[in-house]
Every structure is written in structure tokens, then in C-alpha cells.
Tab-separated table of C-alpha atoms in Angstrom:
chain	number	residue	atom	x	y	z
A	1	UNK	CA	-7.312	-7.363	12.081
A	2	UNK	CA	-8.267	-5.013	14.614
A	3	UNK	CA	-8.439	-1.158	13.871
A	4	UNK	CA	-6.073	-0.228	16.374
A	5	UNK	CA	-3.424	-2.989	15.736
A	6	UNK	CA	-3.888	-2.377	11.604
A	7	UNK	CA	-3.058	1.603	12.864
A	8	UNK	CA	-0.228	0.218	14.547
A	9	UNK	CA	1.328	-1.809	12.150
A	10	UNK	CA	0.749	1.131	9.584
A	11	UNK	CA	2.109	2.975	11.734
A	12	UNK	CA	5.764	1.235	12.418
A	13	UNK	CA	6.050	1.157	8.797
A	14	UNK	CA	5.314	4.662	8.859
A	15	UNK	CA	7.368	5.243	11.352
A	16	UNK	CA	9.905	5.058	9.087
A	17	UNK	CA	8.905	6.326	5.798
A	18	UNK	CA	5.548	6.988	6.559
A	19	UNK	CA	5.040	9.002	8.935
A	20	UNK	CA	5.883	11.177	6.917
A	21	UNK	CA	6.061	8.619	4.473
A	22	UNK	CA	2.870	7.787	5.320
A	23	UNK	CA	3.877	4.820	6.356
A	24	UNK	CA	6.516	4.079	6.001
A	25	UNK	CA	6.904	3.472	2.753
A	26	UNK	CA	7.765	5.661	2.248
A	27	UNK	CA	9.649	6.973	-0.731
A	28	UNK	CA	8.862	8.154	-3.551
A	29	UNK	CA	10.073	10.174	-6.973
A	30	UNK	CA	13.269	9.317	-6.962
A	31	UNK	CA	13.988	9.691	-10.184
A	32	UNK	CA	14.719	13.549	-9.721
A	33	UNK	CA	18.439	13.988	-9.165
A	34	UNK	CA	18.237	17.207	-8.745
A	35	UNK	CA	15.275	20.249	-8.053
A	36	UNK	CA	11.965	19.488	-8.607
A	37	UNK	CA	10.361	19.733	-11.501
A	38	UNK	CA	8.762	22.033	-13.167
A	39	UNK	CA	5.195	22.990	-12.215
A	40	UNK	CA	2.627	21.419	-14.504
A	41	UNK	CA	-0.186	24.209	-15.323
A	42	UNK	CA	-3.555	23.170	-13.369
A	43	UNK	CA	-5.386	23.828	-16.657
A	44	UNK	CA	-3.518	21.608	-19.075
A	45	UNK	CA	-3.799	17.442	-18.769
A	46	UNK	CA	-0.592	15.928	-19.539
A	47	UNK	CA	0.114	13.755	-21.880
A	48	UNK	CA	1.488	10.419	-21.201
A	49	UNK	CA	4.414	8.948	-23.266
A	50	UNK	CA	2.902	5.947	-23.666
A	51	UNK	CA	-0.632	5.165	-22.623
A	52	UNK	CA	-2.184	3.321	-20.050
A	53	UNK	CA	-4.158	-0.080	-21.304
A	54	UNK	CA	-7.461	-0.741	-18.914
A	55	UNK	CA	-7.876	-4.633	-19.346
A	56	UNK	CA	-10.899	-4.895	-17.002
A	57	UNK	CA	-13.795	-3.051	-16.230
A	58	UNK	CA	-15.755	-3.997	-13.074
A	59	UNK	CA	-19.026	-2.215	-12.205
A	60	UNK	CA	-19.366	-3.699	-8.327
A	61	UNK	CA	-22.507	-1.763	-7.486
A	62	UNK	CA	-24.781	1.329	-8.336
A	63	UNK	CA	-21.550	3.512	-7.533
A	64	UNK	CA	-18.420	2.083	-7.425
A	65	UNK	CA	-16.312	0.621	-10.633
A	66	UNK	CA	-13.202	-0.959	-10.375
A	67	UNK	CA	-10.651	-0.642	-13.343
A	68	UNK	CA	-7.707	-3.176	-13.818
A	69	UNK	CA	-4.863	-0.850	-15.568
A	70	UNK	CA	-1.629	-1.796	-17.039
A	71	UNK	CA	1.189	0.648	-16.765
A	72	UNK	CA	3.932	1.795	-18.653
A	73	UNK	CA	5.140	3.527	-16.032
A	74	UNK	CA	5.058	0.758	-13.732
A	75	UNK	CA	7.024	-1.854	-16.050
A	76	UNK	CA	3.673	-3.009	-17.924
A	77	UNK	CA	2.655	-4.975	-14.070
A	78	UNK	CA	-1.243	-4.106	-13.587
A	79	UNK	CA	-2.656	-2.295	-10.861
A	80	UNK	CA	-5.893	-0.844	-9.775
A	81	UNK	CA	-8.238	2.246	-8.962
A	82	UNK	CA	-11.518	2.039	-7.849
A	83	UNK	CA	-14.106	4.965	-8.729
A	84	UNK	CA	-17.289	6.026	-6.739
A	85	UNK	CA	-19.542	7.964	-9.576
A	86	UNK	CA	-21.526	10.579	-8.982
A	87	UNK	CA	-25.420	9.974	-9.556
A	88	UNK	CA	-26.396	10.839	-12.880
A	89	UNK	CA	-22.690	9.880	-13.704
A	90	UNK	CA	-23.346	9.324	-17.736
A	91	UNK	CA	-25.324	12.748	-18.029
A	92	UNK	CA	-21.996	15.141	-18.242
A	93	UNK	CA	-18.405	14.649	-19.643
A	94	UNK	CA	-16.732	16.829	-16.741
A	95	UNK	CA	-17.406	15.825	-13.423
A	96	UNK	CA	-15.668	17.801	-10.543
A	97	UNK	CA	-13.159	14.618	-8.943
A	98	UNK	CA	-11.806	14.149	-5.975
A	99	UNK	CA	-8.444	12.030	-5.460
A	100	UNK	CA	-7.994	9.880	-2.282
A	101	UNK	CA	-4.256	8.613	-2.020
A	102	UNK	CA	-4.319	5.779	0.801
A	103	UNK	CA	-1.548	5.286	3.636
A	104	UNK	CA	1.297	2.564	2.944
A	105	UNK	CA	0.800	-1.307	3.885
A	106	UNK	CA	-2.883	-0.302	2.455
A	107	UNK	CA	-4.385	-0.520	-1.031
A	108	UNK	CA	-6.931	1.307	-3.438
A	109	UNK	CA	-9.752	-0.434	-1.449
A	110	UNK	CA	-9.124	1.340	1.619
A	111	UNK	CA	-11.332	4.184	2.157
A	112	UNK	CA	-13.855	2.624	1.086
A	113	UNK	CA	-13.473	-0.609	3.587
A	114	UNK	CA	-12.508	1.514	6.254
A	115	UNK	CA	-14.374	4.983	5.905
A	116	UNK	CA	-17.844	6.430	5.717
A	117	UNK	CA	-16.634	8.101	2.308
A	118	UNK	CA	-19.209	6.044	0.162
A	119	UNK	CA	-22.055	8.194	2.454
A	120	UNK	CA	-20.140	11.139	2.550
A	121	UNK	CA	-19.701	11.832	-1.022
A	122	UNK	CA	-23.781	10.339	-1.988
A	123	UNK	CA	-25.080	14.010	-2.383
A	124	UNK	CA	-22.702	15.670	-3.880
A	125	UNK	CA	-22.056	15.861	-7.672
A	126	UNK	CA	-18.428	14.682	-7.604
A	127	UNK	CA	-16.581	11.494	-8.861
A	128	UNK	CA	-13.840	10.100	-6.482
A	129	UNK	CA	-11.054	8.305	-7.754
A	130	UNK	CA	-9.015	6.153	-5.367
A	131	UNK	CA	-5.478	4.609	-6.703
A	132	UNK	CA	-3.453	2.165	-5.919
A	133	UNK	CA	-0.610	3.813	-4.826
A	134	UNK	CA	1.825	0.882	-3.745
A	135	UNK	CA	2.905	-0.326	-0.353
A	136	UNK	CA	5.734	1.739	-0.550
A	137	UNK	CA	5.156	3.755	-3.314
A	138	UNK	CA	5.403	7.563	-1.894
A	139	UNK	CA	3.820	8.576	-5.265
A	140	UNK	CA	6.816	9.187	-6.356
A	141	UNK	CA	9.344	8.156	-9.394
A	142	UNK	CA	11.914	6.202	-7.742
A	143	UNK	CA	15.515	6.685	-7.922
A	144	UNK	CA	16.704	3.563	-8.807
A	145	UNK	CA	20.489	4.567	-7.825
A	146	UNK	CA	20.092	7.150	-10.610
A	147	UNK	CA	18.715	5.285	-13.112
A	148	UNK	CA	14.826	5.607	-12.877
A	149	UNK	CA	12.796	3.431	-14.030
A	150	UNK	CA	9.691	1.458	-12.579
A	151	UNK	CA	7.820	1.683	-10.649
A	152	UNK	CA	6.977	5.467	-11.616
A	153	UNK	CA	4.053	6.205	-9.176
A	154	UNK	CA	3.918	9.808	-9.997
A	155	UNK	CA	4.244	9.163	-13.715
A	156	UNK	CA	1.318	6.731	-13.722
A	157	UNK	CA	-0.737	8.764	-11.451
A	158	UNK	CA	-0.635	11.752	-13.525
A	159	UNK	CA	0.695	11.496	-16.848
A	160	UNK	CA	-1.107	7.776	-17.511
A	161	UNK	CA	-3.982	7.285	-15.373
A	162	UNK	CA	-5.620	11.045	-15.265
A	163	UNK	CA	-5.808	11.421	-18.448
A	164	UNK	CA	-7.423	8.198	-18.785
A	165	UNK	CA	-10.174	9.500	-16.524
A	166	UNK	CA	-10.551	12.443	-18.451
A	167	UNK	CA	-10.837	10.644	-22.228
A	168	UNK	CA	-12.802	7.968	-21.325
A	169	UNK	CA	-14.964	7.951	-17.625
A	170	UNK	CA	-16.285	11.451	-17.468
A	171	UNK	CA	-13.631	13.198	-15.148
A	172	UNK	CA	-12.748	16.638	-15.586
A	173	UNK	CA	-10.372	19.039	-15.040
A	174	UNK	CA	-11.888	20.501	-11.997
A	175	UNK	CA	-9.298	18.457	-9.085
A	176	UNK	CA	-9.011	18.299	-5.675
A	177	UNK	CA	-6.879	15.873	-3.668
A	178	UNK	CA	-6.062	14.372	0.255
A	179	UNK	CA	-4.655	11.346	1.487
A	180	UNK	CA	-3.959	9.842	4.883
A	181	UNK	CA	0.008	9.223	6.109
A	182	UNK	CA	1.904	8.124	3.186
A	183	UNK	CA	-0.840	9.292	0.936
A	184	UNK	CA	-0.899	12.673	2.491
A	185	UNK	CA	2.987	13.432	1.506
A	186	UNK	CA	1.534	12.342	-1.860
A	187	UNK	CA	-1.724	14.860	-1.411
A	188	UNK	CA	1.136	17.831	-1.086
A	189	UNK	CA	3.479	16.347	-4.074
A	190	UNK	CA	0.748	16.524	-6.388
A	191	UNK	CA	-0.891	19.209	-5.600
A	192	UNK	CA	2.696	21.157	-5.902
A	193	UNK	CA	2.538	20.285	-10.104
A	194	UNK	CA	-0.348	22.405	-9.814
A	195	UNK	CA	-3.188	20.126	-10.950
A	196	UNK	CA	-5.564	20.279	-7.972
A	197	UNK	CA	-6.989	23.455	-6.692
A	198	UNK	CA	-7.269	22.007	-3.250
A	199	UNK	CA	-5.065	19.559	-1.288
A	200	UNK	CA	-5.496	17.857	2.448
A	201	UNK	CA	-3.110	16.224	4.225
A	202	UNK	CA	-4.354	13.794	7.535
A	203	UNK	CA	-1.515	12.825	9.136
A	204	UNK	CA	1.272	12.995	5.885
A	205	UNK	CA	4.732	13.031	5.499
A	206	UNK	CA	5.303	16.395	4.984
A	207	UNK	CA	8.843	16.769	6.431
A	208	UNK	CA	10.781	13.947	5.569
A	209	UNK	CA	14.100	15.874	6.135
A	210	UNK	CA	13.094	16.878	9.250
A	211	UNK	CA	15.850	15.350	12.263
A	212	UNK	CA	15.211	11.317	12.886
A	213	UNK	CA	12.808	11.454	9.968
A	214	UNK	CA	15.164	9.854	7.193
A	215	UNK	CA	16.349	6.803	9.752
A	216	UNK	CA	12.560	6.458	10.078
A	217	UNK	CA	11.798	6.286	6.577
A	218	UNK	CA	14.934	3.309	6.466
A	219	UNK	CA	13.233	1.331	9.472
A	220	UNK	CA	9.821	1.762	7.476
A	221	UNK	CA	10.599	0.757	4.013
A	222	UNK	CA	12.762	-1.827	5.529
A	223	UNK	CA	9.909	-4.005	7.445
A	224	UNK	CA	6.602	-2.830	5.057
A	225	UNK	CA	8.350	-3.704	2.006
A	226	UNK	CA	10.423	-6.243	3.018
A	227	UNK	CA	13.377	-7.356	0.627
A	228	UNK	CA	12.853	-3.644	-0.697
A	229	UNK	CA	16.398	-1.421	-0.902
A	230	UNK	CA	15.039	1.474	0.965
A	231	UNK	CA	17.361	3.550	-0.806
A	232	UNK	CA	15.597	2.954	-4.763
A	233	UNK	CA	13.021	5.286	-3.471
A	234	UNK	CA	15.302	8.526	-3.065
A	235	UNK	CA	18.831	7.655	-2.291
A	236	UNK	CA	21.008	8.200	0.585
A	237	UNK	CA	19.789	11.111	2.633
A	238	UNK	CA	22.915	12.946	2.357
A	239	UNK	CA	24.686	12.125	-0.627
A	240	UNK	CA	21.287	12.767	-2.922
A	241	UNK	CA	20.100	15.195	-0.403
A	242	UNK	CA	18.583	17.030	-3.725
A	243	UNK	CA	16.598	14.543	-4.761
A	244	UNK	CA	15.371	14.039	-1.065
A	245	UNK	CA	14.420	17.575	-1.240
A	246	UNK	CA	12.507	17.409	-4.495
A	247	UNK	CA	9.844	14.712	-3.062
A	248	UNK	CA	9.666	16.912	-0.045
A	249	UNK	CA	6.159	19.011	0.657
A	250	UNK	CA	8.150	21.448	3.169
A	251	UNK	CA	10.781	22.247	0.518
A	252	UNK	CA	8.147	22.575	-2.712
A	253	UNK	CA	6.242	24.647	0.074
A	254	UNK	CA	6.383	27.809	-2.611
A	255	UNK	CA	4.844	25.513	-5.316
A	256	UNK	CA	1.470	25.754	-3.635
A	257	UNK	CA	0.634	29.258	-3.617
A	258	UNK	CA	-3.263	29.143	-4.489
A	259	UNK	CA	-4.029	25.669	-3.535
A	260	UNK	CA	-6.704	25.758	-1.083
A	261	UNK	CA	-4.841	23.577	2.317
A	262	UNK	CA	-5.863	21.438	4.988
A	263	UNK	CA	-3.198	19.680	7.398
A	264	UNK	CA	-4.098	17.689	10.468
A	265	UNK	CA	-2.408	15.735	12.824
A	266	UNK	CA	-2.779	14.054	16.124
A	267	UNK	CA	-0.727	13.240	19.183
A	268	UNK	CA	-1.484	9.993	20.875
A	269	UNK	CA	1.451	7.362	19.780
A	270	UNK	CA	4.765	7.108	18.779
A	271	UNK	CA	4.255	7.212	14.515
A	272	UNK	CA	1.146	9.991	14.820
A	273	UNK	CA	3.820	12.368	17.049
A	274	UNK	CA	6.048	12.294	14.671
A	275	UNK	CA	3.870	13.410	12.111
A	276	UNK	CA	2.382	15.564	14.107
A	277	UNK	CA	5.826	17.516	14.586
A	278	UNK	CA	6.230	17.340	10.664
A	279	UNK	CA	2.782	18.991	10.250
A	280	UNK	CA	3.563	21.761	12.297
A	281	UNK	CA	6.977	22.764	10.886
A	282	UNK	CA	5.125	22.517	7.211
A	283	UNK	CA	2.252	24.569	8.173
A	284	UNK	CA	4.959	27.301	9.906
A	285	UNK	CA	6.657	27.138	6.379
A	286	UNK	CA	3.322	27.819	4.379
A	287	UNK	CA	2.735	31.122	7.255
A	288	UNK	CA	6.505	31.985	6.777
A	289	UNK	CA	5.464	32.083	2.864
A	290	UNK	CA	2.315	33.652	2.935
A	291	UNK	CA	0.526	30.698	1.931
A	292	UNK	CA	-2.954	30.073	3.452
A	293	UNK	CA	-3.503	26.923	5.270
A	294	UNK	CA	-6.267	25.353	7.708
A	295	UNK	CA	-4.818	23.153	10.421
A	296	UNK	CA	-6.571	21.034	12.844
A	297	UNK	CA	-4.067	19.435	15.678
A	298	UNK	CA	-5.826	16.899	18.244
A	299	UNK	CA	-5.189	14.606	20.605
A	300	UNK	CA	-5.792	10.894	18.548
A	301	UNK	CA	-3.272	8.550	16.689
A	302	UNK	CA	-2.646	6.780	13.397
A	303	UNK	CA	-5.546	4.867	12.157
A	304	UNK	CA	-8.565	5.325	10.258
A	305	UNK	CA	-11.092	6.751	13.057
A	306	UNK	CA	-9.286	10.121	13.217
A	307	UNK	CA	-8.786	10.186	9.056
A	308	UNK	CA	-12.327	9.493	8.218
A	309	UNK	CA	-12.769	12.698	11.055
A	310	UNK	CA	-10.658	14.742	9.392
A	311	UNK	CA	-11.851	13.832	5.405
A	312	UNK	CA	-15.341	15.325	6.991
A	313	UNK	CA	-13.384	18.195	8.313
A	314	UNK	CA	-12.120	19.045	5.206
A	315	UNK	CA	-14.308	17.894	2.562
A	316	UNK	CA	-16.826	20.905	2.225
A	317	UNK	CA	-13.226	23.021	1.548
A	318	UNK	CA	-12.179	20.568	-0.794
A	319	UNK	CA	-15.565	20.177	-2.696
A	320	UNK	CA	-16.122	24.351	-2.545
A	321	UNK	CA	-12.599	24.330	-4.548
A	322	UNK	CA	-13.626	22.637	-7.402
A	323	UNK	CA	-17.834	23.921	-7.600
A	324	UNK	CA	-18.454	20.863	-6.700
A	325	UNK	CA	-22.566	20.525	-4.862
């Protein structure tokens, strides 16, 4: 498929849920019925209730190794992350990592298919760990009209699958973390539990209570994952307007006081405007707080050309966070 019809298509399921949703998936945590929770200490590596079983182990070249995980968290189904590994990957136990969250309709495979970040990240002494984040995951817990339950994207992302990383493939605590439309909402959720030191958001759903955004998120959720109750992921709008809040990077805005920030977006068609006007109201919020945050706004829409710009944008900031050279 063409890059520019792929951006579309990502982008009318972001539309909904994605642009800010990242596309349009939109939806995540929803288990949350009320504020968010409570800030997880950047130093500490949580641990999970249950743990994580990796049932296959694929080395697919001098770099990149793709694990086949089963989740708790994610009703015992078995999903995937792929890992690029630093050269000289088996000489230390605490490599600096970098997290790439992908955009929804995409997959764990997508920055590497579709980005430069294999050569980007050949130099430099950091492992990069790229999850499967679902097609309409929104790293987030969903709802499940109250009752949680899988699938638990947040859970398995941090309480199953990091400390994986950390016991058995070399990663350490040193984190930084960015993601492209849906995955850059989940760049800003994460980093808000305070377990990255840097975060980066190209094109992310970082207002998804702004005006028109929650009817987008429907539309999204409703054609991406199709046969998919668009309200598992957080509810109504209104009536669980709390937990709405809680999966929402402009309202956990306070949470990332010390994070290193990058937010970009572009103007150029319909789903990138949108997210472009969510951008700019979170980076206001960050200024209103105090918080530090590099922007980059630019004429260019919702596809993979622009986010592989932008990852080299940010990348020495997010690589300087965590010592990585």
C-alpha cells in the first residue's frame, strides 16, 4: 500500500481516536473510574501480578530479536515486541532503552518497516524496544463498562513486559520513550507514571477531551477496529468523563514535571490538523505549568515521512536523557 494512502487510512481511524488517539484507536486505560493513578517512582520497576511467559525467541539478524510473549494482562492471547540491541549487547546488564509505541491500524514491526530507525540508532549504545501495542489499544487498561479486564495494554506494557526486559535481555532502568499518533498519547501516559526521563510525542493524542475530539475517537474505533464497542476503551465521554480524563496527557499535564518533552505536529490534512490543534493546547498547558517542552509545528500530514523527521529531531534529546552515546 502506498505511503500516503497507508497515512490516510491511519489517519481516518485516527481521526477518531487517533488523532489523538493516534489513530483512532484510540482508547485506552479504561479501567480507571476515577483520577489517575498514582505516579509510579522512575527508579523502582514494578512488579507484575502475574508474570509474563516468552514462548519464542527469534534472533532475525545481527540486531534485531523478536520475542513472542503471552500476557496475563491481555487474557493469556500472545503478542509481540521486537528489540534492536545495541552492539556489544551481551557485554553489560543495563543498557540505556528507548521505547517506540507505533500509531493504531499498525503493529510492533512498524518503525522498523517504515523508518530509518535501524540506521539511526547503529552508533549509539542504546537498546530499543518496540511493542505491540494493539490496533486500538491506546496503551491503556480498558474500561470494560466498569469492569476491567483484558486487554490491559498499560498493565502489560509496564508491569509485565518491562520488567521482563530488565530480568532477562539486558535493559535497564535508564528509559526514554516517543511514539507516533496513537502511540504518542501513549508516549505522554507513560511517561506521566514517571518511568522515562524523556518522552516525544509526533503527532499524538494529547487532547482527547478537546471539542469534536471524543466523536472522533467513536468514528475511529468504530471503522479500525471494526465490531469493537468503542466505548470498552473509556466509556461514554460524559457520563465517565473521569475516567476520560485519567487517560488524558493534557489533564496528567502536572505528572510530568522533569520529563525532558518533545511535541510535534503538522498541518496538511484533515486527521494531522486535528492533532495539530491538540498539540498546541497541550504544549500551552505544560507553559501554563511551568513545565519545559520543545515543540516543532510544520506544514506536513499523517504518515511516516514526517515521524521518521521528527524521531531525528528528537532523538539526540531523548538519548542525552538517559546517558545514552
Amino acid at each position: 500500500m502506498a505511503p500516503r494512502l497507508r497515512g490516510c487510512l491511519v489517519g481516518a481511524v485516527v481521526a477518531g481516536g487517533l488523532f489523538l488517539l493516534g489513530l483512532a484507536l484510540l482508547l485506552p486505560r479504561g479501567s480507571q473510574r476515577a483520577g489517575p493513578e498514582p505516579v509510579i517512582s522512575a527508579s523502582a520497576t514494578p512488579s507484575p501480578s502475574q508474570a509474563a511467559e516468552v514462548v519464542d525467541e527469534r534472533r532475525l539478524d545481527a540486531r534485531r530479536l523478536e520475542l513472542t510473549i503471552r500476557s496475563p494482562a491481555l487474557g493469556n492471547e500472545t503478542t509481540k515486541v521486537r528489540l534492536l540491541l545495541p552492539r556489544g549487547w551481551e557485554s553489560r546488564r543495563d543498557w540505556p532503552v528507548l521505547w517506540l509505541l507505533h500509531g493504531g491500524l499498525d503493529d510492533h514491526t512498524s518503525w522498523t518497516a517504515r523508518t530509518d530507525v535501524e540506521a539511526l540508532t547503529r552508533g549509539t549504545g542504546v537498546m530499543v524496544v518496540m511493542p505491540d501495542g494493539g490496533r486500538c489499544g491506546s496503551y491503556s487498561d480498558w474500561w470494560n463498562g466498569g469492569d476491567g479486564g483484558p486487554p490491559r495494554w498499560e498493565t502489560y506494557h509496564l508491569r509485565e513486559l518491562l520488567p521482563l526486559l530488565e530480568s532477562r535481555y539486558r535493559a535497564g532502568r535508564e528509559r526514554a520513550i516517543a511514539g507516533y499518533s496513537m502511540g504518542g498519547q501513549g508516549a505522554m501516559l507513560y511517561a506521566a507514571k514517571g518511568m522515562f526521563k524523556a518522552a516525544a510525542s509526533f503527532s499524538g493524542a494529547v487532547n482527547i477531551t478537546a471539542p469534536g475530539v471524543p466523536q472522533a475517537v467513536m468514528a475511529g474505533t468504530t471503522v479500525g477496529c471494526f465490531g469493537t464497542d468503542w466505548k470498552r476503551v473509556w466509556g461514554d465521554p460524559e457520563e465517565q468523563r473521569p475516567v476520560w480524563r485519567a487517560h488524558n496527557p493534557y489533564d496528567l499535564a502536572e505528572k510530568l514535571k522533569g520529563v525532558e518533552l518533545y511535541v510535534a505536529a503538522g498541518e496538511g490534512d484533515l486527521v494531522e490538523d486535528l492533532a495539530n490543534r491538540a498539540a498546541r493546547s497541550f504544549a500551552a498547558r505544560l507553559d501554563d505549568l511551568g513545565i519545559p517542552v520543545r515543540t516543532h509545528f510544520y506544514r506536513g500530514g499523517h504518515n511516516h515521512t514526517y515521524w521518521q523527521r521528527e524521531l531525528h529531531r528528537a532523538y539526540p534529546m531523548l538519548v542525552s536523557a538517559i546517558g545514552a552515546r
